[in-house]
Amino acid sequence: MTDNIHNNNAHLDQKPTINGHLQDKLVRDSITHNQNITAQVQARQSYETNTTLHTGIDAGVENSKRNDFTQVQDLPTGTPQGQQTTMPNHTTSNNTSNNTSNNTSNNANSDTVDNVSAQTQTAKQTLFNQRDDINNPHTPDTDGNEETHFGYKTVNKAEKQARVADVFTSVAKKYDIMNDLMSFGIHRLWKRYAISLSGVRAGQHVLDIAGGTGDLAKVFSREVGRNGHVVLSDINAAMLEVGRERLINAGCNNVDFVLANAETLAPFDDNSFDLVTISFGLRNVTDKDAALKSMYRVLKPGGRLLILEFSKPVFEPLSKAYDLYSFTALPIMGKLIANDSESYQYLAESIRMHPDQQTLKQMMQQAGFENCDYHNLTAGIVAVHRGFKA
């Protein structure tokens, strides 16, 4: 497998020399890149703040428009039309906040203060970015008390999407540098190999689901060229904003950024894309079978699905060492670098709860995909699955 990876690196930005030196260089490059992006974003925010202060409300309105994700009317002709632009109103959370405020101002006794504190704590535990709850198909009305896993925890299906949103909103700003540190830079080689299997060509339309910070979308943007088009989608607004800043700064002008739920892919029409990819995102989806069916729906006949995801190591001694590393080193690094050990504890647990290679292949076949196969990378720590729409 290592030979395969090295053979497919010729068309990419960097050619590997010695693995250790390459990994060190990748980590250094990632740190420098993230520092540059952070400086650019801060400078832009400072400029927009000053502009708003000096020019008033009109400038503020214009800045807010510029920060929106792709609107329906802005999508070029020939690409899927539509985007979820309105988010559900979470009246329960809002009412909790309002009640908390009213109770604080109207009551002075200690019992009321304790009650307010309890309500505030509850609100903090349940609040999340409403933009991340788009098109959630799982509600108490549709699923009742049906349960699913959130890492090793058991939660109601209606809650998982919000919980996952909290995780990625928390880690968004440090996501790229943490990926480099956690994988020693090898995640870049995994992604390069996956891209080599994508078969992407000039002029094609590509959908990168759960694309986050845009690693794959950036390469696809170059490969499809000016006559092609890439849609970078994610359910998490914080992650998508990081990807948006990154790709705009890289000059990728054939990419749109769309908030979308992988289970429904509601903004996109049937038979719209030549290639659909999802990289390290499927394990976080509440209903993976529904997501696979939606991916099948939006693919054109003859189109290809590519899934890059953590999987089950095929070498038992490596599996034990990998477990030890995942459940000790990852939370520690998360605490030191991202100040969030719990999110990286969940990420380690979510990997163990994801279907193994053969099970995921069968799930793809049940969703309608043909000629399905998979390729193990790093002895099965990661696998690339492929499937085609007839």
GROMACS .gro file of C-alpha atoms in nm:
model
  390
    1MET     CA    1   0.000   0.000   0.000
    2THR     CA    2   0.291   0.239   0.076
    3ASP     CA    3   0.416   0.184  -0.279
    4ASN     CA    4   0.072   0.273  -0.414
    5ILE     CA    5   0.066   0.596  -0.217
    6HIS     CA    6   0.409   0.698  -0.337
    7ASN     CA    7   0.325   0.616  -0.698
    8ASN     CA    8   0.023   0.845  -0.687
    9ASN     CA    9   0.199   1.151  -0.543
   10ALA     CA   10   0.359   1.275  -0.866
   11HIS     CA   11   0.079   1.521  -0.953
   12LEU     CA   12   0.061   1.678  -0.609
   13ASP     CA   13   0.227   1.979  -0.459
   14GLN     CA   14   0.506   1.801  -0.273
   15LYS     CA   15   0.703   1.488  -0.349
   16PRO     CA   16   0.792   1.275  -0.047
   17THR     CA   17   1.157   1.212   0.026
   18ILE     CA   18   1.207   1.037   0.358
   19ASN     CA   19   0.887   0.980   0.553
   20GLY     CA   20   1.018   1.132   0.875
   21HIS     CA   21   1.144   1.447   0.704
   22LEU     CA   22   0.825   1.478   0.501
   23GLN     CA   23   0.605   1.452   0.808
   24ASP     CA   24   0.812   1.713   0.992
   25LYS     CA   25   0.790   1.945   0.694
   26LEU     CA   26   0.415   1.893   0.660
   27VAL     CA   27   0.360   1.983   1.024
   28ARG     CA   28   0.580   2.294   0.994
   29ASP     CA   29   0.400   2.400   0.674
   30SER     CA   30   0.062   2.348   0.839
   31ILE     CA   31   0.159   2.559   1.140
   32THR     CA   32   0.288   2.840   0.915
   33HIS     CA   33  -0.023   2.820   0.695
   34ASN     CA   34  -0.259   2.840   0.992
   35GLN     CA   35  -0.070   3.136   1.136
   36ASN     CA   36  -0.098   3.316   0.802
   37ILE     CA   37  -0.470   3.243   0.774
   38THR     CA   38  -0.531   3.361   1.130
   39ALA     CA   39  -0.345   3.686   1.064
   40GLN     CA   40  -0.541   3.745   0.743
   41VAL     CA   41  -0.876   3.678   0.911
   42GLN     CA   42  -0.790   3.907   1.202
   43ALA     CA   43  -0.681   4.183   0.965
   44ARG     CA   44  -1.001   4.144   0.766
   45GLN     CA   45  -1.217   4.151   1.080
   46SER     CA   46  -1.035   4.461   1.204
   47TYR     CA   47  -1.085   4.634   0.870
   48GLU     CA   48  -1.456   4.548   0.859
   49THR     CA   49  -1.505   4.669   1.218
   50ASN     CA   50  -1.339   5.003   1.140
   51THR     CA   51  -1.538   5.037   0.819
   52THR     CA   52  -1.863   4.976   1.006
   53LEU     CA   53  -1.776   5.232   1.273
   54HIS     CA   54  -1.697   5.501   1.016
   55THR     CA   55  -1.964   5.442   0.756
   56GLY     CA   56  -2.256   5.331   0.972
   57ILE     CA   57  -2.533   5.081   0.922
   58ASP     CA   58  -2.504   5.051   0.542
   59ALA     CA   59  -2.146   4.928   0.568
   60GLY     CA   60  -2.249   4.681   0.836
   61VAL     CA   61  -2.523   4.540   0.616
   62GLU     CA   62  -2.282   4.505   0.325
   63ASN     CA   63  -2.027   4.324   0.540
   64SER     CA   64  -2.290   4.079   0.666
   65LYS     CA   65  -2.389   4.000   0.309
   66ARG     CA   66  -2.027   3.933   0.217
   67ASN     CA   67  -1.993   3.689   0.507
   68ASP     CA   68  -2.295   3.481   0.406
   69PHE     CA   69  -2.245   3.144   0.241
   70THR     CA   70  -2.347   3.088  -0.120
   71GLN     CA   71  -2.699   3.207  -0.198
   72VAL     CA   72  -2.934   3.036  -0.441
   73GLN     CA   73  -2.915   3.313  -0.700
   74ASP     CA   74  -2.534   3.311  -0.686
   75LEU     CA   75  -2.490   2.948  -0.789
   76PRO     CA   76  -2.378   2.929  -1.154
   77THR     CA   77  -2.607   2.785  -1.418
   78GLY     CA   78  -2.574   2.410  -1.457
   79THR     CA   79  -2.504   2.340  -1.090
   80PRO     CA   80  -2.756   2.225  -0.831
   81GLN     CA   81  -2.982   2.509  -0.726
   82GLY     CA   82  -3.101   2.581  -0.374
   83GLN     CA   83  -2.955   2.629  -0.030
   84GLN     CA   84  -3.094   2.610   0.320
   85THR     CA   85  -3.078   2.975   0.421
   86THR     CA   86  -3.328   2.982   0.707
   87MET     CA   87  -3.267   2.793   1.025
   88PRO     CA   88  -3.531   2.650   1.262
   89ASN     CA   89  -3.615   2.871   1.556
   90HIS     CA   90  -3.519   2.699   1.878
   91THR     CA   91  -3.786   2.863   2.089
   92THR     CA   92  -3.719   2.640   2.386
   93SER     CA   93  -3.362   2.760   2.418
   94ASN     CA   94  -3.462   3.120   2.358
   95ASN     CA   95  -3.741   3.100   2.614
   96THR     CA   96  -3.502   2.951   2.865
   97SER     CA   97  -3.267   3.247   2.819
   98ASN     CA   98  -3.554   3.497   2.845
   99ASN     CA   99  -3.697   3.331   3.153
  100THR     CA  100  -3.354   3.329   3.311
  101SER     CA  101  -3.317   3.702   3.251
  102ASN     CA  102  -3.667   3.782   3.384
  103ASN     CA  103  -3.622   3.568   3.693
  104THR     CA  104  -3.291   3.736   3.771
  105SER     CA  105  -3.435   4.087   3.750
  106ASN     CA  106  -3.760   4.018   3.934
  107ASN     CA  107  -3.642   3.802   4.223
  108ALA     CA  108  -3.378   3.868   4.483
  109ASN     CA  109  -3.408   3.577   4.724
  110SER     CA  110  -3.143   3.306   4.731
  111ASP     CA  111  -3.375   3.026   4.616
  112THR     CA  112  -3.455   3.215   4.297
  113VAL     CA  113  -3.089   3.291   4.233
  114ASP     CA  114  -3.005   2.922   4.266
  115ASN     CA  115  -3.288   2.838   4.024
  116VAL     CA  116  -3.157   3.092   3.774
  117SER     CA  117  -2.808   2.946   3.795
  118ALA     CA  118  -2.943   2.598   3.730
  119GLN     CA  119  -3.141   2.721   3.428
  120THR     CA  120  -2.839   2.906   3.293
  121GLN     CA  121  -2.622   2.596   3.328
  122THR     CA  122  -2.884   2.388   3.147
  123ALA     CA  123  -2.900   2.643   2.865
  124LYS     CA  124  -2.521   2.634   2.825
  125GLN     CA  125  -2.530   2.257   2.797
  126THR     CA  126  -2.799   2.255   2.528
  127LEU     CA  127  -2.725   2.567   2.323
  128PHE     CA  128  -2.535   2.531   1.996
  129ASN     CA  129  -2.506   2.722   1.674
  130GLN     CA  130  -2.855   2.706   1.523
  131ARG     CA  131  -2.706   2.708   1.176
  132ASP     CA  132  -2.564   2.364   1.253
  133ASP     CA  133  -2.908   2.211   1.310
  134ILE     CA  134  -3.021   2.256   0.950
  135ASN     CA  135  -3.269   2.007   0.813
  136ASN     CA  136  -3.232   1.778   1.113
  137PRO     CA  137  -3.452   1.481   1.016
  138HIS     CA  138  -3.446   1.345   1.370
  139THR     CA  139  -3.689   1.501   1.614
  140PRO     CA  140  -3.881   1.371   1.915
  141ASP     CA  141  -4.188   1.362   1.687
  142THR     CA  142  -4.024   1.148   1.417
  143ASP     CA  143  -3.795   0.931   1.628
  144GLY     CA  144  -3.947   0.943   1.973
  145ASN     CA  145  -3.695   0.814   2.225
  146GLU     CA  146  -3.503   0.605   1.974
  147GLU     CA  147  -3.136   0.603   2.068
  148THR     CA  148  -2.802   0.602   1.889
  149HIS     CA  149  -2.438   0.635   1.988
  150PHE     CA  150  -2.239   0.953   2.045
  151GLY     CA  151  -1.894   0.806   2.086
  152TYR     CA  152  -1.938   0.551   2.362
  153LYS     CA  153  -2.237   0.735   2.506
  154THR     CA  154  -2.599   0.656   2.424
  155VAL     CA  155  -2.817   0.954   2.330
  156ASN     CA  156  -3.152   1.017   2.164
  157LYS     CA  157  -3.127   1.039   1.786
  158ALA     CA  158  -3.279   1.387   1.797
  159GLU     CA  159  -2.985   1.509   2.010
  160LYS     CA  160  -2.684   1.370   1.825
  161GLN     CA  161  -2.663   1.629   1.549
  162ALA     CA  162  -2.646   1.912   1.802
  163ARG     CA  163  -2.384   1.731   2.008
  164VAL     CA  164  -2.164   1.671   1.704
  165ALA     CA  165  -2.210   2.037   1.611
  166ASP     CA  166  -2.077   2.140   1.950
  167VAL     CA  167  -1.765   1.927   1.899
  168PHE     CA  168  -1.672   2.071   1.561
  169THR     CA  169  -1.762   2.427   1.649
  170SER     CA  170  -1.519   2.390   1.938
  171VAL     CA  171  -1.229   2.249   1.733
  172ALA     CA  172  -1.279   2.435   1.403
  173LYS     CA  173  -1.000   2.693   1.445
  174LYS     CA  174  -0.742   2.430   1.544
  175TYR     CA  175  -0.871   2.149   1.323
  176ASP     CA  176  -0.598   2.154   1.057
  177ILE     CA  177  -0.302   2.182   1.291
  178MET     CA  178  -0.446   1.910   1.516
  179ASN     CA  179  -0.483   1.680   1.216
  180ASP     CA  180  -0.115   1.729   1.133
  181LEU     CA  181  -0.006   1.666   1.490
  182MET     CA  182  -0.235   1.369   1.556
  183SER     CA  183  -0.144   1.185   1.235
  184PHE     CA  184   0.217   1.310   1.213
  185GLY     CA  185   0.121   1.458   0.877
  186ILE     CA  186   0.019   1.122   0.730
  187HIS     CA  187  -0.343   1.240   0.680
  188ARG     CA  188  -0.214   1.441   0.384
  189LEU     CA  189  -0.085   1.124   0.220
  190TRP     CA  190  -0.418   0.949   0.284
  191LYS     CA  191  -0.603   1.236   0.115
  192ARG     CA  192  -0.364   1.238  -0.179
  193TYR     CA  193  -0.417   0.870  -0.237
  194ALA     CA  194  -0.794   0.913  -0.217
  195ILE     CA  195  -0.780   1.194  -0.473
  196SER     CA  196  -0.579   0.969  -0.703
  197LEU     CA  197  -0.870   0.721  -0.696
  198SER     CA  198  -1.134   0.986  -0.763
  199GLY     CA  199  -1.093   0.994  -1.140
  200VAL     CA  200  -1.183   1.365  -1.137
  201ARG     CA  201  -1.146   1.540  -1.475
  202ALA     CA  202  -1.163   1.890  -1.616
  203GLY     CA  203  -1.515   2.028  -1.650
  204GLN     CA  204  -1.675   1.798  -1.393
  205HIS     CA  205  -1.900   1.890  -1.102
  206VAL     CA  206  -1.782   1.774  -0.759
  207LEU     CA  207  -1.958   1.773  -0.422
  208ASP     CA  208  -1.733   1.746  -0.116
  209ILE     CA  209  -1.959   1.660   0.179
  210ALA     CA  210  -1.845   1.742   0.533
  211GLY     CA  211  -1.557   1.913   0.355
  212GLY     CA  212  -1.478   2.137   0.651
  213THR     CA  213  -1.153   2.323   0.598
  214GLY     CA  214  -1.135   2.233   0.229
  215ASP     CA  215  -0.831   2.005   0.186
  216LEU     CA  216  -0.993   1.799  -0.091
  217ALA     CA  217  -1.198   2.082  -0.241
  218LYS     CA  218  -0.884   2.288  -0.297
  219VAL     CA  219  -0.731   2.012  -0.512
  220PHE     CA  220  -1.059   1.941  -0.692
  221SER     CA  221  -1.089   2.312  -0.774
  222ARG     CA  222  -0.763   2.292  -0.965
  223GLU     CA  223  -0.842   1.959  -1.131
  224VAL     CA  224  -1.186   2.052  -1.270
  225GLY     CA  225  -1.059   2.384  -1.403
  226ARG     CA  226  -1.252   2.695  -1.502
  227ASN     CA  227  -1.523   2.494  -1.680
  228GLY     CA  228  -1.580   2.269  -1.381
  229HIS     CA  229  -1.735   2.343  -1.046
  230VAL     CA  230  -1.687   2.233  -0.685
  231VAL     CA  231  -1.933   2.262  -0.397
  232LEU     CA  232  -1.779   2.248  -0.051
  233SER     CA  233  -2.057   2.157   0.190
  234ASP     CA  234  -2.065   2.105   0.563
  235ILE     CA  235  -2.334   2.096   0.827
  236ASN     CA  236  -2.114   2.299   1.063
  237ALA     CA  237  -2.101   2.674   1.002
  238ALA     CA  238  -1.776   2.725   1.195
  239MET     CA  239  -1.593   2.459   0.994
  240LEU     CA  240  -1.735   2.585   0.666
  241GLU     CA  241  -1.624   2.940   0.746
  242VAL     CA  242  -1.266   2.821   0.799
  243GLY     CA  243  -1.277   2.639   0.464
  244ARG     CA  244  -1.429   2.942   0.294
  245GLU     CA  245  -1.154   3.175   0.416
  246ARG     CA  246  -0.887   2.927   0.319
  247LEU     CA  247  -1.008   2.864  -0.036
  248ILE     CA  248  -1.087   3.229  -0.109
  249ASN     CA  249  -0.736   3.322   0.001
  250ALA     CA  250  -0.603   3.047  -0.229
  251GLY     CA  251  -0.786   3.202  -0.526
  252CYS     CA  252  -1.032   2.914  -0.580
  253ASN     CA  253  -1.301   3.100  -0.773
  254ASN     CA  254  -1.492   2.794  -0.897
  255VAL     CA  255  -1.603   2.678  -0.551
  256ASP     CA  256  -1.929   2.745  -0.369
  257PHE     CA  257  -1.981   2.696   0.004
  258VAL     CA  258  -2.315   2.548   0.110
  259LEU     CA  259  -2.450   2.448   0.449
  260ALA     CA  260  -2.601   2.102   0.396
  261ASN     CA  261  -2.701   1.798   0.598
  262ALA     CA  262  -2.537   1.480   0.466
  263GLU     CA  263  -2.844   1.272   0.551
  264THR     CA  264  -3.072   1.467   0.315
  265LEU     CA  265  -2.846   1.682   0.092
  266ALA     CA  266  -3.166   1.887   0.056
  267PRO     CA  267  -3.012   2.181  -0.134
  268PHE     CA  268  -2.908   1.959  -0.426
  269ASP     CA  269  -3.106   1.816  -0.715
  270ASP     CA  270  -3.102   1.455  -0.831
  271ASN     CA  271  -2.829   1.351  -1.078
  272SER     CA  272  -2.623   1.667  -1.024
  273PHE     CA  273  -2.262   1.561  -0.962
  274ASP     CA  274  -1.998   1.354  -1.139
  275LEU     CA  275  -1.815   1.290  -0.813
  276VAL     CA  276  -1.925   1.294  -0.448
  277THR     CA  277  -1.668   1.269  -0.171
  278ILE     CA  278  -1.681   1.260   0.208
  279SER     CA  279  -1.357   1.262   0.404
  280PHE     CA  280  -1.352   1.176   0.776
  281GLY     CA  281  -1.713   1.283   0.811
  282LEU     CA  282  -1.937   0.979   0.765
  283ARG     CA  283  -1.873   0.844   1.114
  284ASN     CA  284  -2.034   1.158   1.263
  285VAL     CA  285  -2.360   1.120   1.069
  286THR     CA  286  -2.658   1.001   1.273
  287ASP     CA  287  -2.812   0.782   1.001
  288LYS     CA  288  -2.537   0.659   0.769
  289ASP     CA  289  -2.775   0.455   0.552
  290ALA     CA  290  -2.983   0.766   0.482
  291ALA     CA  291  -2.668   0.963   0.397
  292LEU     CA  292  -2.549   0.697   0.151
  293LYS     CA  293  -2.889   0.698  -0.022
  294SER     CA  294  -2.877   1.078  -0.053
  295MET     CA  295  -2.528   1.057  -0.203
  296TYR     CA  296  -2.658   0.805  -0.454
  297ARG     CA  297  -2.948   1.037  -0.537
  298VAL     CA  298  -2.736   1.344  -0.620
  299LEU     CA  299  -2.483   1.151  -0.830
  300LYS     CA  300  -2.523   1.142  -1.207
  301PRO     CA  301  -2.553   0.800  -1.369
  302GLY     CA  302  -2.198   0.671  -1.398
  303GLY     CA  303  -2.091   0.898  -1.116
  304ARG     CA  304  -1.854   0.791  -0.841
  305LEU     CA  305  -1.872   0.804  -0.460
  306LEU     CA  306  -1.546   0.821  -0.266
  307ILE     CA  307  -1.539   0.774   0.114
  308LEU     CA  308  -1.219   0.832   0.311
  309GLU     CA  309  -1.267   0.732   0.673
  310PHE     CA  310  -1.100   0.576   0.974
  311SER     CA  311  -1.154   0.201   0.981
  312LYS     CA  312  -1.041  -0.117   1.156
  313PRO     CA  313  -0.668  -0.203   1.161
  314VAL     CA  314  -0.600  -0.545   1.013
  315PHE     CA  315  -0.286  -0.605   1.220
  316GLU     CA  316  -0.375  -0.686   1.582
  317PRO     CA  317  -0.054  -0.555   1.752
  318LEU     CA  318  -0.097  -0.227   1.564
  319SER     CA  319  -0.461  -0.213   1.669
  320LYS     CA  320  -0.366  -0.231   2.038
  321ALA     CA  321  -0.098   0.035   2.003
  322TYR     CA  322  -0.341   0.253   1.808
  323ASP     CA  323  -0.602   0.224   2.084
  324LEU     CA  324  -0.346   0.322   2.347
  325TYR     CA  325  -0.240   0.624   2.143
  326SER     CA  326  -0.596   0.732   2.061
  327PHE     CA  327  -0.729   0.727   2.417
  328THR     CA  328  -0.425   0.876   2.588
  329ALA     CA  329  -0.230   1.102   2.351
  330LEU     CA  330  -0.522   1.249   2.153
  331PRO     CA  331  -0.715   1.396   2.451
  332ILE     CA  332  -0.388   1.533   2.594
  333MET     CA  333  -0.298   1.702   2.264
  334GLY     CA  334  -0.655   1.830   2.238
  335LYS     CA  335  -0.621   1.989   2.580
  336LEU     CA  336  -0.281   2.143   2.510
  337ILE     CA  337  -0.341   2.267   2.155
  338ALA     CA  338  -0.718   2.324   2.130
  339ASN     CA  339  -0.800   2.353   2.501
  340ASP     CA  340  -1.062   2.082   2.449
  341SER     CA  341  -0.986   1.728   2.559
  342GLU     CA  342  -1.349   1.610   2.560
  343SER     CA  343  -1.401   1.672   2.187
  344TYR     CA  344  -1.095   1.465   2.101
  345GLN     CA  345  -1.208   1.193   2.340
  346TYR     CA  346  -1.532   1.181   2.138
  347LEU     CA  347  -1.340   1.171   1.809
  348ALA     CA  348  -1.140   0.870   1.930
  349GLU     CA  349  -1.458   0.695   2.043
  350SER     CA  350  -1.644   0.774   1.720
  351ILE     CA  351  -1.370   0.599   1.521
  352ARG     CA  352  -1.424   0.277   1.719
  353MET     CA  353  -1.801   0.294   1.666
  354HIS     CA  354  -1.774   0.333   1.287
  355PRO     CA  355  -1.851   0.025   1.072
  356ASP     CA  356  -1.552  -0.181   0.959
  357GLN     CA  357  -1.443  -0.207   0.597
  358GLN     CA  358  -1.664  -0.495   0.488
  359THR     CA  359  -1.972  -0.366   0.671
  360LEU     CA  360  -1.943  -0.022   0.507
  361LYS     CA  361  -1.902  -0.184   0.166
  362GLN     CA  362  -2.225  -0.379   0.222
  363MET     CA  363  -2.403  -0.060   0.331
  364MET     CA  364  -2.296   0.108   0.006
  365GLN     CA  365  -2.428  -0.184  -0.195
  366GLN     CA  366  -2.760  -0.170  -0.011
  367ALA     CA  367  -2.785   0.200  -0.100
  368GLY     CA  368  -2.761   0.106  -0.468
  369PHE     CA  369  -2.392   0.148  -0.548
  370GLU     CA  370  -2.222  -0.100  -0.781
  371ASN     CA  371  -1.863  -0.222  -0.823
  372CYS     CA  372  -1.788  -0.127  -0.464
  373ASP     CA  373  -1.438  -0.180  -0.329
  374TYR     CA  374  -1.207  -0.049  -0.061
  375HIS     CA  375  -0.836   0.011  -0.014
  376ASN     CA  376  -0.671  -0.013   0.327
  377LEU     CA  377  -0.416   0.254   0.418
  378THR     CA  378  -0.167   0.230   0.705
  379ALA     CA  379  -0.271  -0.131   0.773
  380GLY     CA  380  -0.640  -0.045   0.786
  381ILE     CA  381  -0.628   0.251   1.024
  382VAL     CA  382  -0.789   0.433   0.732
  383ALA     CA  383  -0.974   0.297   0.429
  384VAL     CA  384  -1.089   0.444   0.099
  385HIS     CA  385  -1.422   0.307  -0.024
  386ARG     CA  386  -1.546   0.352  -0.383
  387GLY     CA  387  -1.881   0.289  -0.543
  388PHE     CA  388  -2.051   0.378  -0.871
  389LYS     CA  389  -2.404   0.475  -0.971
  390ALA     CA  390  -2.527   0.269  -1.262
   0.00000   0.00000   0.00000
